[in-house]
Amino acid sequence: MKPLSKIHDTSSSAPMHAPIADESAHPGQDRSIGDIIRETHDLSPDQIESILAYQRQHGLRFGEAAVALGLLSSDEVVYALSQQFHYPYTPSDRGNIHPELITASQPFGFQAEAFRAIRSQLIMRVFNPKEPRRALAVISPDGGDGKTYFVANLGVVLAQLGGRTLVVDANLRAPRLHELFGVSNTSGLSGILSGRQEENVIFQVGDIPSLYVMPVGVVPPNPLELLERPAFRLLMAELLRKFDHVVVDTAAASVGSDACVVASKCGAALTIARKDRTKMEKLAELVESAGAMTASMAGVIFNQY
């Protein structure tokens, strides 16, 4: 993961609070699968020539010929194909990816498909370009409901569409997003809200070019007070100008009012409940409280694990 350098904002409507990526950055140009395989695998000129000869002789694609000759595995060819179609993910055999990031390591499994179905609904309800720009706060009644897991994987599938996606850790009490994405947590949202304009608080996720993470940084002693400051709303407005999708993790409602405050400043909220664990009265109370604070409710997801 690499931190982004700071870019100064020239808008007079809100100050820049965080370093943002260069908006001119785009995924790589279209390449053939043969070019991608050459770049990502240390194949000798003789091996390349063998693949090309086998390809011509048997009427196969480059990747199929490489597999037939035992020079590549089927998984390696699928990964190269995903790069050709600008569908980034991290192969699970690399060993440096958190096991909870299933949409990044297992993008063709049933769990990833469930996240893509949810993504489609949210694009219509929250991220619809015909509607006013809103960030999405993900809230839950209790700790352990799977909220952070959901935020991280939703961020991945949104970024896989190619739009610039930022996941923000606004759980100032027990942050975890930095652990899932393997980024530094020495500075982040808490530093911005406390008035220290810090650099290097947004990190790009290496294998997914359109995905960025803003961690919490130092866990503050006054989380609710920081989130209630006008700086947080200004920051959300600024981030929405820089990113196509902004998804925000929050503290569980059982530990304070943080989640509802964050939801009100994001503009939209999605509630996560845990099947056979979340009490319906707590769920109803949270949905009502968040809705009363002007957050548009996108729905409720029942998580089972």
CSV table of C-alpha atoms in Angstrom, one decimal:
chain,number,residue,atom,x,y,z
A,1,MET,CA,0.0,0.0,0.0
A,2,LYS,CA,1.3,3.5,-0.7
A,3,PRO,CA,0.3,6.8,0.7
A,4,LEU,CA,-1.0,9.6,-1.6
A,5,SER,CA,0.8,12.8,-1.8
A,6,LYS,CA,-1.1,16.0,-1.0
A,7,ILE,CA,-2.8,18.0,-3.7
A,8,HIS,CA,-3.9,21.5,-2.9
A,9,ASP,CA,-7.6,22.4,-3.5
A,10,THR,CA,-8.4,25.7,-5.1
A,11,SER,CA,-12.1,25.7,-4.3
A,12,SER,CA,-13.3,28.4,-1.9
A,13,SER,CA,-16.2,26.4,-0.6
A,14,ALA,CA,-14.3,24.1,1.7
A,15,PRO,CA,-10.7,23.7,2.8
A,16,MET,CA,-8.7,20.7,1.9
A,17,HIS,CA,-8.3,18.5,4.9
A,18,ALA,CA,-6.7,15.4,3.4
A,19,PRO,CA,-4.2,14.5,0.7
A,20,ILE,CA,-6.2,13.3,-2.3
A,21,ALA,CA,-5.0,11.2,-5.3
A,22,ASP,CA,-4.3,12.8,-8.7
A,23,GLU,CA,-7.5,12.8,-10.6
A,24,SER,CA,-5.7,12.4,-13.9
A,25,ALA,CA,-4.6,8.9,-12.9
A,26,HIS,CA,-6.3,6.1,-14.9
A,27,PRO,CA,-5.9,2.4,-15.2
A,28,GLY,CA,-3.4,1.0,-17.7
A,29,GLN,CA,-4.1,1.1,-21.4
A,30,ASP,CA,-5.7,-1.9,-23.1
A,31,ARG,CA,-3.1,-4.7,-23.5
A,32,SER,CA,-3.3,-8.2,-24.9
A,33,ILE,CA,-3.3,-11.1,-22.5
A,34,GLY,CA,0.1,-12.1,-24.0
A,35,ASP,CA,1.6,-8.7,-23.1
A,36,ILE,CA,0.2,-9.0,-19.6
A,37,ILE,CA,1.6,-12.5,-19.1
A,38,ARG,CA,5.0,-11.4,-20.4
A,39,GLU,CA,5.0,-8.5,-17.9
A,40,THR,CA,3.9,-10.4,-14.9
A,41,HIS,CA,5.8,-13.7,-15.4
A,42,ASP,CA,9.5,-14.2,-15.9
A,43,LEU,CA,9.2,-16.1,-19.1
A,44,SER,CA,12.3,-16.4,-21.3
A,45,PRO,CA,12.3,-15.6,-25.0
A,46,ASP,CA,12.5,-19.3,-25.8
A,47,GLN,CA,9.5,-20.0,-23.6
A,48,ILE,CA,7.5,-17.2,-25.3
A,49,GLU,CA,8.5,-18.5,-28.7
A,50,SER,CA,7.3,-22.0,-27.6
A,51,ILE,CA,4.0,-20.7,-26.5
A,52,LEU,CA,3.5,-18.8,-29.8
A,53,ALA,CA,4.5,-21.9,-31.9
A,54,TYR,CA,2.1,-24.1,-29.9
A,55,GLN,CA,-0.6,-21.4,-30.2
A,56,ARG,CA,-0.3,-21.4,-34.0
A,57,GLN,CA,-0.1,-25.1,-34.3
A,58,HIS,CA,-3.2,-25.9,-32.3
A,59,GLY,CA,-5.3,-22.8,-32.9
A,60,LEU,CA,-5.3,-21.8,-29.2
A,61,ARG,CA,-5.3,-18.5,-27.3
A,62,PHE,CA,-1.9,-17.5,-25.8
A,63,GLY,CA,-3.0,-18.3,-22.3
A,64,GLU,CA,-4.4,-21.7,-23.2
A,65,ALA,CA,-1.2,-22.5,-25.0
A,66,ALA,CA,0.9,-21.5,-22.0
A,67,VAL,CA,-1.2,-23.7,-19.7
A,68,ALA,CA,-1.0,-26.7,-22.1
A,69,LEU,CA,2.8,-26.4,-22.1
A,70,GLY,CA,2.8,-26.3,-18.3
A,71,LEU,CA,4.4,-22.8,-18.2
A,72,LEU,CA,1.4,-21.2,-16.4
A,73,SER,CA,-1.5,-22.4,-14.2
A,74,SER,CA,-5.1,-21.8,-15.1
A,75,ASP,CA,-5.4,-19.4,-12.1
A,76,GLU,CA,-2.5,-17.3,-13.5
A,77,VAL,CA,-4.2,-17.0,-16.8
A,78,VAL,CA,-7.5,-16.0,-15.2
A,79,TYR,CA,-5.7,-13.3,-13.3
A,80,ALA,CA,-4.1,-12.0,-16.5
A,81,LEU,CA,-7.5,-12.0,-18.1
A,82,SER,CA,-8.9,-10.0,-15.3
A,83,GLN,CA,-6.2,-7.4,-15.7
A,84,GLN,CA,-7.0,-7.2,-19.4
A,85,PHE,CA,-10.6,-6.5,-18.6
A,86,HIS,CA,-9.6,-4.0,-15.8
A,87,TYR,CA,-11.1,-6.2,-13.2
A,88,PRO,CA,-8.5,-6.1,-10.4
A,89,TYR,CA,-8.2,-8.5,-7.6
A,90,THR,CA,-5.4,-10.1,-5.5
A,91,PRO,CA,-4.8,-13.8,-6.0
A,92,SER,CA,-5.2,-15.6,-2.7
A,93,ASP,CA,-1.9,-17.5,-3.2
A,94,ARG,CA,0.1,-14.3,-2.7
A,95,GLY,CA,-0.4,-14.7,1.0
A,96,ASN,CA,-0.3,-11.0,1.8
A,97,ILE,CA,-4.0,-10.3,1.8
A,98,HIS,CA,-6.3,-10.4,4.8
A,99,PRO,CA,-8.6,-13.4,4.8
A,100,GLU,CA,-11.7,-11.2,5.4
A,101,LEU,CA,-11.2,-9.5,2.0
A,102,ILE,CA,-12.9,-12.2,0.1
A,103,THR,CA,-14.0,-10.0,-2.8
A,104,ALA,CA,-10.4,-9.2,-3.5
A,105,SER,CA,-9.0,-12.7,-3.1
A,106,GLN,CA,-12.0,-14.8,-4.3
A,107,PRO,CA,-13.8,-12.6,-6.7
A,108,PHE,CA,-15.6,-15.4,-8.5
A,109,GLY,CA,-17.1,-17.1,-5.3
A,110,PHE,CA,-20.7,-16.9,-4.1
A,111,GLN,CA,-19.8,-14.4,-1.3
A,112,ALA,CA,-18.3,-12.0,-3.8
A,113,GLU,CA,-21.4,-12.4,-6.0
A,114,ALA,CA,-23.6,-11.4,-3.0
A,115,PHE,CA,-21.6,-8.2,-2.6
A,116,ARG,CA,-22.0,-7.4,-6.3
A,117,ALA,CA,-25.7,-7.8,-6.0
A,118,ILE,CA,-25.7,-5.4,-3.0
A,119,ARG,CA,-23.5,-3.1,-5.0
A,120,SER,CA,-26.1,-3.0,-7.8
A,121,GLN,CA,-28.8,-2.0,-5.3
A,122,LEU,CA,-26.7,0.7,-3.7
A,123,ILE,CA,-25.8,2.2,-7.1
A,124,MET,CA,-29.5,2.8,-7.7
A,125,ARG,CA,-30.3,3.9,-4.2
A,126,VAL,CA,-27.3,5.8,-3.0
A,127,PHE,CA,-24.7,6.3,-5.7
A,128,ASN,CA,-27.1,7.2,-8.5
A,129,PRO,CA,-25.5,9.9,-10.6
A,130,LYS,CA,-29.0,11.5,-11.1
A,131,GLU,CA,-29.2,12.1,-7.3
A,132,PRO,CA,-27.3,14.5,-5.0
A,133,ARG,CA,-23.8,13.2,-4.1
A,134,ARG,CA,-23.9,11.3,-0.8
A,135,ALA,CA,-21.4,9.2,1.2
A,136,LEU,CA,-22.7,5.9,2.7
A,137,ALA,CA,-22.3,5.3,6.4
A,138,VAL,CA,-22.5,1.7,7.4
A,139,ILE,CA,-23.9,1.3,10.9
A,140,SER,CA,-24.9,-1.6,13.2
A,141,PRO,CA,-26.4,-2.0,16.7
A,142,ASP,CA,-23.6,-4.0,18.2
A,143,GLY,CA,-20.0,-4.9,17.9
A,144,GLY,CA,-19.3,-8.1,16.0
A,145,ASP,CA,-22.1,-7.6,13.5
A,146,GLY,CA,-19.6,-7.8,10.6
A,147,LYS,CA,-19.8,-4.1,9.7
A,148,THR,CA,-16.1,-3.5,9.0
A,149,TYR,CA,-16.0,-6.7,7.0
A,150,PHE,CA,-18.9,-5.4,5.0
A,151,VAL,CA,-17.4,-1.9,4.4
A,152,ALA,CA,-14.0,-3.4,3.2
A,153,ASN,CA,-15.6,-5.8,0.8
A,154,LEU,CA,-18.1,-3.3,-0.5
A,155,GLY,CA,-15.3,-0.9,-1.1
A,156,VAL,CA,-13.5,-3.5,-3.2
A,157,VAL,CA,-16.5,-4.3,-5.4
A,158,LEU,CA,-17.2,-0.7,-6.0
A,159,ALA,CA,-13.6,0.0,-7.0
A,160,GLN,CA,-13.8,-3.0,-9.3
A,161,LEU,CA,-16.2,-1.0,-11.4
A,162,GLY,CA,-13.4,1.4,-12.1
A,163,GLY,CA,-14.7,4.4,-10.2
A,164,ARG,CA,-12.5,6.0,-7.6
A,165,THR,CA,-13.6,4.6,-4.3
A,166,LEU,CA,-12.6,5.7,-0.8
A,167,VAL,CA,-13.3,3.7,2.4
A,168,VAL,CA,-13.1,5.9,5.5
A,169,ASP,CA,-12.6,4.5,9.0
A,170,ALA,CA,-14.8,6.6,11.3
A,171,ASN,CA,-14.8,4.1,14.1
A,172,LEU,CA,-12.8,6.3,16.4
A,173,ARG,CA,-13.2,3.8,19.3
A,174,ALA,CA,-12.0,0.5,17.8
A,175,PRO,CA,-10.7,0.9,14.3
A,176,ARG,CA,-9.9,-2.1,12.1
A,177,LEU,CA,-9.9,-1.1,8.5
A,178,HIS,CA,-6.1,-0.4,8.6
A,179,GLU,CA,-5.6,-4.0,9.6
A,180,LEU,CA,-7.7,-5.4,6.8
A,181,PHE,CA,-6.0,-3.3,4.1
A,182,GLY,CA,-2.5,-3.5,5.7
A,183,VAL,CA,-2.0,0.3,5.9
A,184,SER,CA,-0.3,2.5,8.5
A,185,ASN,CA,-2.5,3.8,11.3
A,186,THR,CA,-0.2,6.4,12.7
A,187,SER,CA,-2.2,9.3,11.1
A,188,GLY,CA,-5.7,9.6,9.7
A,189,LEU,CA,-9.2,10.9,10.3
A,190,SER,CA,-8.7,11.8,14.0
A,191,GLY,CA,-5.8,14.1,13.1
A,192,ILE,CA,-7.8,15.9,10.4
A,193,LEU,CA,-10.8,16.4,12.8
A,194,SER,CA,-8.6,17.6,15.6
A,195,GLY,CA,-7.3,20.4,13.4
A,196,ARG,CA,-3.9,19.1,12.4
A,197,GLN,CA,-3.7,19.1,8.7
A,198,GLU,CA,-1.8,15.9,8.2
A,199,GLU,CA,-0.3,14.5,5.0
A,200,ASN,CA,-0.3,10.9,3.9
A,201,VAL,CA,-3.6,10.0,5.5
A,202,ILE,CA,-5.1,8.3,2.4
A,203,PHE,CA,-3.6,5.1,1.0
A,204,GLN,CA,-4.1,3.5,-2.3
A,205,VAL,CA,-4.6,-0.3,-2.2
A,206,GLY,CA,-1.8,-1.8,-4.4
A,207,ASP,CA,-3.6,-4.4,-6.4
A,208,ILE,CA,-6.8,-2.4,-6.8
A,209,PRO,CA,-5.9,0.9,-8.5
A,210,SER,CA,-9.2,2.6,-7.9
A,211,LEU,CA,-9.5,1.8,-4.1
A,212,TYR,CA,-8.3,4.1,-1.4
A,213,VAL,CA,-8.3,3.9,2.4
A,214,MET,CA,-8.4,6.6,5.1
A,215,PRO,CA,-7.6,5.0,8.5
A,216,VAL,CA,-8.4,6.5,11.9
A,217,GLY,CA,-4.9,7.3,13.0
A,218,VAL,CA,-4.4,7.9,16.7
A,219,VAL,CA,-7.5,6.8,18.7
A,220,PRO,CA,-8.8,9.9,20.4
A,221,PRO,CA,-10.2,10.3,23.9
A,222,ASN,CA,-13.1,12.3,22.6
A,223,PRO,CA,-14.5,10.5,19.5
A,224,LEU,CA,-18.0,11.8,19.6
A,225,GLU,CA,-17.0,15.4,20.0
A,226,LEU,CA,-14.6,15.2,17.0
A,227,LEU,CA,-17.3,13.7,14.8
A,228,GLU,CA,-19.8,16.4,15.7
A,229,ARG,CA,-17.4,19.2,14.6
A,230,PRO,CA,-18.2,21.0,11.4
A,231,ALA,CA,-14.9,19.8,10.0
A,232,PHE,CA,-16.3,16.3,9.5
A,233,ARG,CA,-19.1,17.5,7.2
A,234,LEU,CA,-16.7,19.7,5.3
A,235,LEU,CA,-14.4,16.8,4.9
A,236,MET,CA,-17.2,14.6,3.5
A,237,ALA,CA,-18.1,17.3,1.0
A,238,GLU,CA,-14.5,17.6,-0.1
A,239,LEU,CA,-14.1,13.8,-0.5
A,240,LEU,CA,-17.3,13.5,-2.5
A,241,ARG,CA,-15.8,16.0,-5.0
A,242,LYS,CA,-12.6,13.8,-5.3
A,243,PHE,CA,-14.1,10.3,-5.3
A,244,ASP,CA,-16.9,8.5,-7.1
A,245,HIS,CA,-17.9,6.5,-4.0
A,246,VAL,CA,-17.2,7.1,-0.3
A,247,VAL,CA,-18.1,4.4,2.2
A,248,VAL,CA,-17.7,5.1,5.9
A,249,ASP,CA,-17.2,2.6,8.7
A,250,THR,CA,-18.6,3.5,12.2
A,251,ALA,CA,-18.6,2.5,15.8
A,252,ALA,CA,-21.3,0.2,17.0
A,253,ALA,CA,-24.4,2.0,18.2
A,254,SER,CA,-24.1,0.2,21.5
A,255,VAL,CA,-21.0,2.2,22.5
A,256,GLY,CA,-22.4,5.7,21.7
A,257,SER,CA,-24.1,8.0,19.3
A,258,ASP,CA,-21.2,8.1,16.9
A,259,ALA,CA,-22.9,6.0,14.2
A,260,CYS,CA,-26.0,8.3,13.9
A,261,VAL,CA,-23.8,11.4,13.9
A,262,VAL,CA,-21.7,10.0,11.1
A,263,ALA,CA,-24.7,8.9,9.1
A,264,SER,CA,-26.3,12.3,9.3
A,265,LYS,CA,-23.1,13.9,7.9
A,266,CYS,CA,-22.7,11.3,5.2
A,267,GLY,CA,-26.3,11.7,3.9
A,268,ALA,CA,-27.1,8.0,3.6
A,269,ALA,CA,-26.9,4.9,5.9
A,270,LEU,CA,-27.0,1.2,5.5
A,271,THR,CA,-27.6,-0.9,8.6
A,272,ILE,CA,-25.9,-4.2,9.2
A,273,ALA,CA,-27.6,-6.7,11.6
A,274,ARG,CA,-26.4,-10.2,12.5
A,275,LYS,CA,-28.8,-13.1,11.9
A,276,ASP,CA,-29.9,-14.9,15.1
A,277,ARG,CA,-28.1,-12.4,17.2
A,278,THR,CA,-29.3,-8.8,16.7
A,279,LYS,CA,-32.3,-7.9,18.8
A,280,MET,CA,-35.1,-6.5,16.6
A,281,GLU,CA,-35.9,-3.7,19.1
A,282,LYS,CA,-32.3,-2.5,19.0
A,283,LEU,CA,-32.3,-2.7,15.2
A,284,ALA,CA,-35.5,-0.7,14.9
A,285,GLU,CA,-34.3,1.9,17.4
A,286,LEU,CA,-31.1,2.4,15.4
A,287,VAL,CA,-32.9,2.7,12.1
A,288,GLU,CA,-35.3,5.2,13.6
A,289,SER,CA,-32.5,7.3,15.2
A,290,ALA,CA,-30.4,7.4,12.1
A,291,GLY,CA,-33.4,8.4,10.0
A,292,ALA,CA,-34.4,11.1,12.4
A,293,MET,CA,-31.0,12.7,11.9
A,294,THR,CA,-31.7,13.3,8.2
A,295,ALA,CA,-29.8,10.3,6.9
A,296,SER,CA,-31.5,8.5,4.0
A,297,MET,CA,-31.8,4.8,4.9
A,298,ALA,CA,-30.6,2.6,2.1
A,299,GLY,CA,-31.7,-0.6,3.7
A,300,VAL,CA,-30.8,-3.3,6.2
A,301,ILE,CA,-28.4,-6.2,5.5
A,302,PHE,CA,-28.7,-9.4,7.6
A,303,ASN,CA,-25.2,-10.9,8.0
A,304,GLN,CA,-24.8,-14.6,8.8
A,305,TYR,CA,-21.6,-16.1,10.0
